[in-house]
Amino acid sequence: MAVKITSVEKGSAGSRKGIKSGDTLISINDHEIFDVLDYRFYADSDDIYLRLLNAKGRERVKHIRHCDGADSLGLNFDTYLMDKKQQCRNKCVFCFVDQMPPGMRDSLYFKDDDSRLSFFFGNYITLTAISEREVQRIIDMHISPINISVHTMDPALRVKLMGNPHAGEVLSIIDRFSDAGIQMNTQLVLCPGLNDGKALEYSLDELSKRYPAVQSIAAVPVGLTAWREGLYPLKPYDRQSAAEVLDIIDAFNEHFAFFNGGKLCYPADEFYIKAERPVPDVEFYDDFSQLENGVGMWTLLRATFREALAQLPEPTVAKRKKVFIATGEAAYPLLAALTEELRQRVPSVDCKVVCVKNHFFGESVTVAGLITGKDLLAKMREEETADGYLLLTSAMLKSADEPIFLDDITVSQVEEQLGVSVVVVPETDGRQLLAEILGL
């Protein structure tokens, strides 16, 4: 395979060597280039030879001494991956994308299952879409860590959960990675009555046998929207069933720690909230390796907020008046408690936490990251927001470059319709949250 170069940055090593837009990159140091992973790996060498074809099909070789890596070459391609994203081949009974309402932007319906996105951006892969070439490349390049959606270590149950006849047999790839010393973070999306209970105990036991290659296990409750007509009948976790999951994980971690000196499995914050149990302190989460899975977010936000609060000088006076924090039902109790702690320390603070129910996806969806612009606007219109400040978590928006909600309503539209200044705060950064509330 070869990849076409779409542009070359001026002043770059590639430009100085006469590489041009329209040239095709065939290989680096005789290694064929299929995608960004090959490109970045083989370009990371002091001396490189690039084999190219020009627009007329003429082959040439460019030698670059003292190469400072792929970025110094200045070569740009059609897409970041230099290839198409690999699409998911499963039909998981708990798939959130299948529960999306119609009429949303196309990208929200795309299910990726791409090992390259796992390495570069931390995405989780199921191993059902990975080729033998990719498996061997991960081993040969010793790419770590790889994030794997396991869900269960029972092959037959995995086939049932994921709707893919190959879902069980590909579990053997975990052993290949383990034997090669590839580190793995794993996740189990738990569905009541399917892969919890005895099935969860089995999965935890089997994954622990792959330690230390398996570095962590996240246990995440299934997310269910109101858009499930015709899908597999699932029920959400309640207080009792969530508590049973926590009990299994606590017992497993206690046994694992006795032999290994630490924990391996980390439940998502939602399990503690549903079970009405205290969310653990910072020490429980070690290096917070599963933060993106909603594991330890409450704790990290709480800890960093309280640290910043303890460091406020005396006296501190709030500079901002009329501050609102909009959040989902799950995070509301925590943010309400933290702002009350702040009010005790700084009586002049003027801040209200507003709980936004999710009518778009259904009220069983309680996380702030799935609040739409429409639901936010409807709730905030009940408040006297004009000339105030509205603090939102970054999880609500697509990205810093594209500040839009899931329903494509923009931050600018929210500001205009509510007459507020919107401030976006990283979702676990309690220090910045405190600073924005006070206007420091």
XYZ file of N, CA and C in Angstrom, residues 71-271:
603
model
N 7.097 14.545 12.477
C 6.645 15.936 12.461
C 7.606 16.838 11.706
N 8.892 16.537 11.776
C 9.885 17.385 11.102
C 9.824 17.238 9.580
N 9.234 16.133 9.091
C 9.168 15.929 7.643
C 8.189 16.897 6.986
N 7.170 17.321 7.722
C 6.227 18.303 7.187
C 5.297 17.757 6.126
N 5.085 16.453 6.107
C 4.211 15.845 5.103
C 2.790 15.738 5.647
N 1.836 16.141 4.840
C 0.427 16.059 5.227
C -0.323 15.136 4.277
N -1.352 14.486 4.825
C -2.105 13.488 4.066
C -3.605 13.788 4.164
N -4.401 13.049 3.419
C -5.850 13.300 3.378
C -6.484 13.278 4.757
N -6.105 12.313 5.582
C -6.661 12.171 6.929
C -5.526 11.948 7.905
N -5.827 12.164 9.180
C -4.813 11.954 10.208
C -4.304 10.520 10.186
N -5.213 9.561 10.016
C -4.819 8.152 10.029
C -4.125 7.726 8.753
N -4.187 8.586 7.691
C -3.662 8.229 6.371
C -4.398 7.007 5.829
N -5.602 6.804 6.309
C -6.380 5.615 5.963
C -7.797 5.843 6.483
N -8.732 5.000 6.120
C -10.077 5.079 6.665
C -10.116 4.492 8.069
N -11.037 5.029 8.891
C -11.237 4.443 10.208
C -11.800 3.038 10.069
N -11.363 2.153 10.949
C -11.912 0.802 10.960
C -13.241 0.802 11.703
N -14.259 0.254 11.082
C -15.606 0.288 11.639
C -15.887 -0.963 12.458
N -16.702 -0.790 13.479
C -17.079 -1.900 14.351
C -17.887 -2.935 13.578
N -17.609 -4.199 13.844
C -18.304 -5.305 13.186
C -19.285 -6.017 14.120
N -19.528 -5.430 15.277
C -20.370 -6.080 16.276
C -21.783 -5.502 16.279
N -22.646 -6.212 16.952
C -24.013 -5.749 17.198
C -24.292 -5.968 18.684
N -23.578 -5.199 19.500
C -23.657 -5.396 20.952
C -25.057 -5.076 21.468
N -25.523 -5.881 22.404
C -26.868 -5.680 22.953
C -26.964 -4.372 23.725
N -25.820 -3.835 24.152
C -25.807 -2.613 24.960
C -25.282 -1.407 24.186
N -25.096 -1.528 22.884
C -24.460 -0.457 22.102
C -25.200 0.866 22.276
N -24.469 1.912 22.663
C -25.099 3.216 22.863
C -25.447 3.878 21.536
N -24.627 3.639 20.512
C -24.900 4.251 19.211
C -26.240 3.772 18.661
N -26.586 2.512 18.888
C -27.863 1.989 18.424
C -29.043 2.645 19.141
N -28.765 3.335 20.252
C -29.820 3.987 21.024
C -29.898 5.485 20.741
N -29.236 5.928 19.688
C -29.280 7.334 19.306
C -30.598 7.641 18.597
N -31.204 8.792 18.880
C -32.385 9.196 18.125
C -31.999 9.589 16.706
N -32.953 9.583 15.783
C -32.644 9.959 14.399
C -32.404 11.465 14.272
N -31.760 11.826 13.156
C -31.623 13.235 12.815
C -30.417 13.940 13.383
N -29.485 13.207 13.984
C -28.284 13.831 14.534
C -27.177 13.813 13.483
N -26.034 14.472 13.791
C -24.965 14.540 12.795
C -24.378 13.148 12.552
N -23.920 12.937 11.331
C -23.508 11.606 10.870
C -22.442 10.975 11.757
N -21.512 11.777 12.248
C -20.386 11.226 13.015
C -20.839 10.526 14.286
N -22.006 10.876 14.815
C -22.496 10.261 16.047
C -23.018 8.849 15.826
N -23.221 8.483 14.575
C -23.702 7.135 14.265
C -22.577 6.205 13.821
N -21.365 6.726 13.735
C -20.235 5.897 13.292
C -19.650 5.153 14.488
N -19.514 3.841 14.348
C -18.931 3.012 15.411
C -17.512 2.636 15.003
N -16.533 3.220 15.682
C -15.156 2.868 15.333
C -14.678 1.716 16.208
N -13.758 0.956 15.679
C -13.134 -0.161 16.408
C -11.709 -0.274 15.888
N -10.942 0.799 16.090
C -9.673 0.989 15.406
C -8.514 0.971 16.396
N -7.608 0.017 16.209
C -6.480 -0.123 17.132
C -5.579 1.108 17.139
N -5.515 1.822 16.020
C -4.681 3.017 15.954
C -5.253 4.129 16.829
N -6.578 4.230 16.878
C -7.206 5.224 17.735
C -7.044 4.853 19.203
N -6.920 3.568 19.475
C -6.649 3.126 20.844
C -5.295 3.631 21.295
N -4.307 3.510 20.417
C -2.944 3.922 20.769
C -2.814 5.438 20.857
N -3.376 6.156 19.893
C -3.183 7.608 19.843
C -4.129 8.386 20.750
N -5.377 7.898 20.897
C -6.374 8.691 21.612
C -7.036 7.956 22.776
N -6.636 6.734 23.033
C -7.188 6.017 24.178
C -8.511 5.342 23.934
N -8.971 5.260 22.669
C -10.227 4.559 22.377
C -10.111 3.080 22.737
N -11.271 2.491 23.034
C -11.304 1.060 23.360
C -11.695 0.250 22.128
N -11.036 -0.893 21.945
C -11.317 -1.767 20.808
C -11.772 -3.130 21.315
N -12.545 -3.841 20.470
C -13.090 -5.135 20.877
C -12.269 -6.318 20.380
N -11.322 -6.062 19.474
C -10.458 -7.072 18.857
C -11.138 -7.856 17.735
N -12.420 -7.576 17.462
C -13.094 -8.311 16.386
C -12.815 -7.714 15.009
N -12.307 -6.489 14.950
C -12.032 -5.858 13.657
C -10.543 -5.804 13.338
N -9.729 -6.292 14.240
C -8.281 -6.179 14.071
C -7.774 -7.320 13.172
N -6.869 -6.998 12.263
C -6.314 -8.009 11.360
C -5.094 -8.664 11.983
N -4.683 -9.788 11.407
C -3.481 -10.464 11.878
C -2.272 -9.562 11.712
N -2.232 -8.800 10.617
C -1.122 -7.869 10.405
C -1.052 -6.841 11.531
N -2.213 -6.336 11.952
C -2.231 -5.338 13.019
C -1.807 -5.940 14.350
N -2.274 -7.145 14.631
C -1.874 -7.804 15.876
C -0.363 -7.963 15.921
N 0.212 -8.462 14.834
C 1.649 -8.671 14.799
C 2.400 -7.355 14.842
N 1.852 -6.322 14.212
C 2.516 -5.009 14.233
C 2.561 -4.455 15.657
N 1.465 -4.587 16.411
C 1.456 -4.129 17.803
C 2.525 -4.849 18.606
N 2.664 -6.153 18.364
C 3.677 -6.938 19.071
C 5.086 -6.527 18.634
N 5.297 -6.397 17.317
C 6.624 -6.067 16.796
C 7.065 -4.661 17.228
N 6.125 -3.708 17.193
C 6.454 -2.332 17.584
C 6.377 -2.130 19.089
N 5.880 -3.133 19.779
C 5.694 -3.096 21.238
C 4.893 -1.854 21.640
N 3.719 -1.718 21.027
C 2.842 -0.588 21.294
C 2.071 -0.839 22.582
N 2.206 0.074 23.536
C 1.514 -0.051 24.818
C 1.135 1.342 25.320
N 0.054 1.432 26.092
C -0.911 0.364 26.337
C -1.967 0.307 25.248
N -2.627 -0.832 25.139
C -3.783 -1.006 24.265
C -5.022 -1.104 25.164
N -6.067 -0.399 24.789
C -7.305 -0.404 25.576
C -8.314 -1.360 24.932
N -8.795 -2.311 25.705
C -9.626 -3.381 25.152
C -10.973 -3.460 25.861
N -12.043 -3.438 25.059
C -13.392 -3.678 25.573
C -13.601 -5.181 25.642
N -13.502 -5.731 26.832
C -13.595 -7.182 27.012
C -15.048 -7.611 27.241
N -15.700 -6.983 28.208
C -17.103 -7.217 28.571
C -17.317 -8.540 29.284
N -16.697 -9.584 28.826
C -16.706 -10.860 29.534
C -15.562 -11.704 28.995
N -15.023 -12.570 29.850
C -13.981 -13.503 29.420
C -14.556 -14.871 29.079
N -15.864 -15.009 29.157
C -16.537 -16.249 28.747
C -16.784 -16.153 27.240
N -16.110 -16.978 26.417
C -16.229 -16.847 24.963
C -17.663 -16.929 24.457
N -18.439 -17.889 24.951
C -19.815 -18.047 24.468
C -20.676 -16.848 24.862
N -20.509 -16.372 26.081
C -21.274 -15.206 26.534
C -20.861 -13.962 25.754
N -19.600 -13.864 25.414
C -19.133 -12.707 24.633
C -19.782 -12.687 23.245
N -19.928 -13.837 22.636
C -20.621 -13.926 21.345
C -22.055 -13.423 21.484
N -22.726 -13.813 22.549
C -24.101 -13.385 22.778
C -24.183 -11.878 23.020
N -23.307 -11.372 23.855
C -23.319 -9.940 24.191
C -23.023 -9.062 22.992
N -22.099 -9.512 22.132
C -21.591 -8.661 21.070
C -22.164 -8.982 19.693
N -22.970 -10.030 19.614
C -23.616 -10.337 18.346
C -22.650 -10.612 17.217
N -21.504 -11.191 17.552
C -20.479 -11.483 16.554
C -19.956 -12.895 16.809
N -20.053 -13.797 15.840
C -19.638 -15.186 16.073
C -18.151 -15.347 16.366
N -17.357 -14.318 16.040
C -15.914 -14.382 16.288
C -15.510 -13.703 17.602
N -16.479 -13.159 18.332
C -16.168 -12.369 19.523
C -15.479 -13.190 20.614
N -15.761 -14.494 20.678
C -15.145 -15.332 21.702
C -13.739 -15.760 21.352
N -13.540 -16.154 20.098
C -12.228 -16.689 19.709
C -11.137 -15.633 19.745
N -11.486 -14.346 19.518
C -10.449 -13.307 19.485
C -9.927 -12.959 20.872
N -10.548 -13.515 21.918
C -9.996 -13.317 23.258
C -8.575 -13.868 23.359
N -8.233 -14.785 22.481
C -6.867 -15.345 22.489
C -5.819 -14.279 22.185
N -6.227 -13.194 21.540
C -5.280 -12.112 21.240
C -4.783 -11.473 22.527
N -5.626 -11.458 23.558
C -5.193 -10.923 24.853
C -3.998 -11.705 25.368
N -4.028 -13.029 25.197
C -2.904 -13.851 25.637
C -1.660 -13.589 24.789
N -1.844 -13.372 23.505
C -0.699 -13.062 22.647
C -0.052 -11.737 23.070
N -0.893 -10.761 23.355
C -0.357 -9.480 23.834
C 0.337 -9.652 25.174
N -0.283 -10.418 26.047
C 0.289 -10.648 27.374
C 1.650 -11.328 27.269
N 1.748 -12.350 26.439
C 3.014 -13.067 26.260
C 4.105 -12.162 25.688
N 3.688 -11.170 24.896
C 4.657 -10.258 24.267
C 4.980 -9.055 25.158
N 4.351 -8.982 26.333
C 4.623 -7.870 27.243
C 3.889 -6.593 26.888
N 2.828 -6.705 26.091
C 2.013 -5.533 25.748
C 1.079 -5.237 26.913
N 1.105 -4.012 27.396
C 0.249 -3.630 28.513
C -1.160 -3.325 28.009
N -2.147 -3.686 28.835
C -3.544 -3.519 28.439
C -4.361 -2.923 29.574
N -5.201 -1.935 29.228
C -6.285 -1.496 30.095
C -7.565 -2.099 29.531
N -8.399 -2.632 30.393
C -9.591 -3.333 29.920
C -10.849 -2.731 30.540
N -11.969 -2.959 29.862
C -13.241 -2.509 30.428
C -14.302 -3.586 30.285
N -15.227 -3.593 31.241
C -16.382 -4.478 31.230
C -17.626 -3.595 31.311
N -18.389 -3.518 30.230
C -19.694 -2.857 30.292
C -20.671 -3.887 30.836
N -21.173 -3.637 32.034
C -21.983 -4.641 32.726
C -23.476 -4.412 32.489
N -24.158 -5.510 32.218
C -25.604 -5.510 31.984
C -26.247 -6.407 33.037
N -27.212 -5.904 33.801
C -27.827 -6.714 34.860
C -28.361 -8.044 34.339
N -27.947 -9.112 35.006
C -28.438 -10.441 34.657
C -27.729 -11.097 33.497
N -26.790 -10.404 32.854
C -26.081 -10.989 31.714
C -24.625 -11.292 32.051
N -23.836 -10.227 32.304
C -22.404 -10.461 32.535
C -21.937 -9.955 33.892
N -22.880 -9.792 34.830
C -22.485 -9.485 36.207
C -22.619 -10.761 37.042
N -22.695 -10.652 38.328
C -22.833 -11.841 39.173
C -21.686 -12.825 38.992
N -22.009 -14.107 38.829
C -20.977 -15.137 38.660
C -20.139 -14.903 37.402
N -20.774 -14.363 36.342
C -20.031 -14.080 35.112
C -18.980 -13.000 35.352
N -19.303 -12.013 36.174
C -18.326 -10.972 36.517
C -17.183 -11.563 37.332
N -17.507 -12.408 38.288
C -16.453 -13.045 39.090
C -15.491 -13.820 38.183
N -16.045 -14.532 37.201
C -15.207 -15.307 36.275
C -14.309 -14.385 35.447
N -14.872 -13.299 34.936
C -14.089 -12.379 34.102
C -12.956 -11.747 34.903
N -13.252 -11.327 36.121
C -12.212 -10.717 36.959
C -11.098 -11.719 37.255
N -11.484 -12.950 37.549
C -10.483 -13.979 37.838
C -9.602 -14.249 36.620
N -10.230 -14.372 35.439
C -9.464 -14.657 34.224
C -8.555 -13.485 33.839
N -9.043 -12.276 33.944
C -8.206 -11.121 33.604
C -7.048 -10.970 34.588
N -7.280 -11.299 35.850
C -6.205 -11.182 36.847
C -5.068 -12.156 36.566
N -5.377 -13.268 35.879
C -4.331 -14.225 35.509
C -3.384 -13.629 34.461
N -3.843 -12.588 33.768
C -3.006 -11.917 32.747
C -2.270 -10.709 33.339
N -2.362 -10.496 34.620
C -1.601 -9.443 35.286
C -0.120 -9.859 35.322
N 0.831 -8.959 35.114
C 0.726 -7.499 35.061
C 0.495 -6.921 33.659
N 0.375 -7.784 32.631
C 0.097 -7.234 31.309
C -1.242 -6.499 31.329
N -2.249 -7.113 31.959
C -3.509 -6.408 32.199
C -3.288 -5.499 33.392
N -3.254 -4.204 33.132
C -2.922 -3.234 34.173
C -4.125 -2.777 34.975
N -5.286 -2.751 34.338
C -6.470 -2.262 35.039
C -7.730 -2.811 34.373
N -8.798 -2.856 35.163
C -10.122 -3.261 34.681
C -11.118 -2.202 35.140
N -11.858 -1.640 34.215
C -12.945 -0.725 34.568
C -14.264 -1.466 34.454
N -15.107 -1.349 35.470
C -16.450 -1.910 35.434
C -17.427 -0.757 35.273
N -18.163 -0.748 34.159
C -19.025 0.371 33.790
C -20.458 -0.124 33.618
N -21.454 0.559 34.205
C -22.835 0.115 34.023
C -23.353 0.453 32.640
N -24.182 -0.392 32.091
C -24.769 -0.159 30.780
C -25.546 1.156 30.795
N -25.412 1.924 29.711
C -26.163 3.162 29.570
C -27.364 2.943 28.674
N -28.546 3.284 29.155
C -29.780 3.031 28.425
C -30.514 4.344 28.159
N -30.866 4.568 26.903
C -31.632 5.752 26.547
C -33.100 5.368 26.342
N -33.914 6.373 26.023
C -35.333 6.117 25.764
C -35.566 5.584 24.355
N -34.499 5.480 23.548
C -34.615 5.089 22.149
C -34.184 3.631 21.959
N -34.914 2.701 22.597
C -34.515 1.294 22.560
C -35.568 0.395 21.912
N -36.489 0.955 21.195
C -37.530 0.131 20.580
C -36.914 -0.893 19.624
N -37.259 -2.147 19.804
C -36.765 -3.219 18.946
C -35.409 -3.755 19.335
N -34.797 -3.195 20.379
C -33.475 -3.658 20.811
C -33.610 -4.683 21.939
N -32.501 -5.316 22.272
C -32.463 -6.348 23.306
C -33.015 -5.778 24.618
N -33.897 -6.514 25.303
C -34.482 -5.994 26.549
C -33.458 -5.949 27.685
N -33.092 -4.764 28.067
C -32.152 -4.565 29.160
C -32.791 -3.679 30.214
N -32.352 -3.830 31.435
C -32.824 -2.970 32.510
C -31.622 -2.253 33.138
N -31.843 -1.083 33.718
C -30.734 -0.358 34.339
C -30.404 -0.924 35.719
N -29.258 -0.548 36.227
C -28.902 -0.919 37.594
C -29.710 -0.082 38.578
N -30.092 -0.722 39.689
C -30.745 -0.005 40.782
C -29.856 -0.098 42.016
N -30.369 0.355 43.139
C -29.551 0.404 44.353
C -29.007 -0.972 44.725
N -29.881 -1.990 44.711
C -29.452 -3.322 45.136
C -28.473 -3.955 44.151
N -28.800 -3.915 42.858
C -27.930 -4.570 41.877
C -26.580 -3.858 41.751
N -26.578 -2.535 41.905
C -25.306 -1.803 41.882
C -24.458 -2.170 43.093
N -25.114 -2.310 44.242
C -24.386 -2.694 45.456
C -23.789 -4.094 45.318
N -24.505 -4.999 44.662
C -23.983 -6.357 44.460
C -22.726 -6.344 43.591
N -22.710 -5.493 42.566
C -21.514 -5.366 41.731
C -20.344 -4.846 42.561
N -20.589 -3.826 43.374
C -19.516 -3.270 44.208
C -18.994 -4.314 45.191
N -19.882 -5.117 45.750
C -19.446 -6.153 46.702
C -18.536 -7.168 46.009
N -18.904 -7.582 44.798
C -18.072 -8.538 44.047
C -16.696 -7.942 43.770
N -16.660 -6.695 43.341
C -15.383 -6.054 43.005
C -14.540 -5.839 44.256
N -15.171 -5.438 45.362
C -14.423 -5.254 46.615
C -13.791 -6.561 47.061
N -14.547 -7.652 46.986
C -14.018 -8.959 47.392
C -12.874 -9.377 46.475
N -13.048 -9.138 45.184
C -11.987 -9.478 44.232
C -10.731 -8.667 44.516
N -10.867 -7.359 44.699
C -9.699 -6.506 44.938
C -8.974 -6.872 46.221
N -9.738 -7.243 47.236
C -9.129 -7.646 48.509
C -8.281 -8.904 48.312
N -8.819 -9.856 47.578
C -8.078 -11.093 47.311
C -6.867 -10.818 46.427
N -7.063 -9.982 45.398
C -5.965 -9.660 44.483
C -4.853 -8.918 45.215
N -5.211 -7.977 46.079
C -4.222 -7.184 46.809
C -3.393 -8.041 47.766
N -4.016 -9.089 48.304
C -3.293 -9.969 49.232
C -2.075 -10.587 48.550
N -2.212 -10.928 47.268
C -1.123 -11.577 46.535
C -0.277 -10.590 45.733
N -0.846 -9.462 45.376
C -0.138 -8.552 44.463
C 0.107 -7.154 45.018
N -0.466 -6.848 46.178
C -0.173 -5.582 46.826
C -0.934 -4.382 46.312
N -1.951 -4.590 45.502
C -2.716 -3.452 44.997
C -4.018 -3.895 44.370
N -4.777 -2.941 43.859
C -6.072 -3.233 43.213
C -5.879 -3.451 41.715
N -6.898 -4.028 41.100
C -6.877 -4.207 39.651
C -8.165 -3.710 39.003
N -9.283 -3.813 39.711
C -10.576 -3.435 39.135
C -11.112 -2.165 39.796
N -11.633 -1.264 38.967
C -12.137 0.023 39.451
C -13.562 0.231 38.933
N -14.545 0.314 39.820
C -15.926 0.556 39.372
C -16.114 2.009 38.943
N -16.988 2.223 37.977
C -17.331 3.581 37.567
C -18.052 4.295 38.711
N -17.920 5.605 38.749
C -18.553 6.407 39.797
C -20.049 6.119 39.889
N -20.667 5.848 38.741
C -22.116 5.652 38.697
C -22.576 4.492 39.572
N -21.738 3.474 39.722
C -22.121 2.360 40.590
C -22.267 2.829 42.038
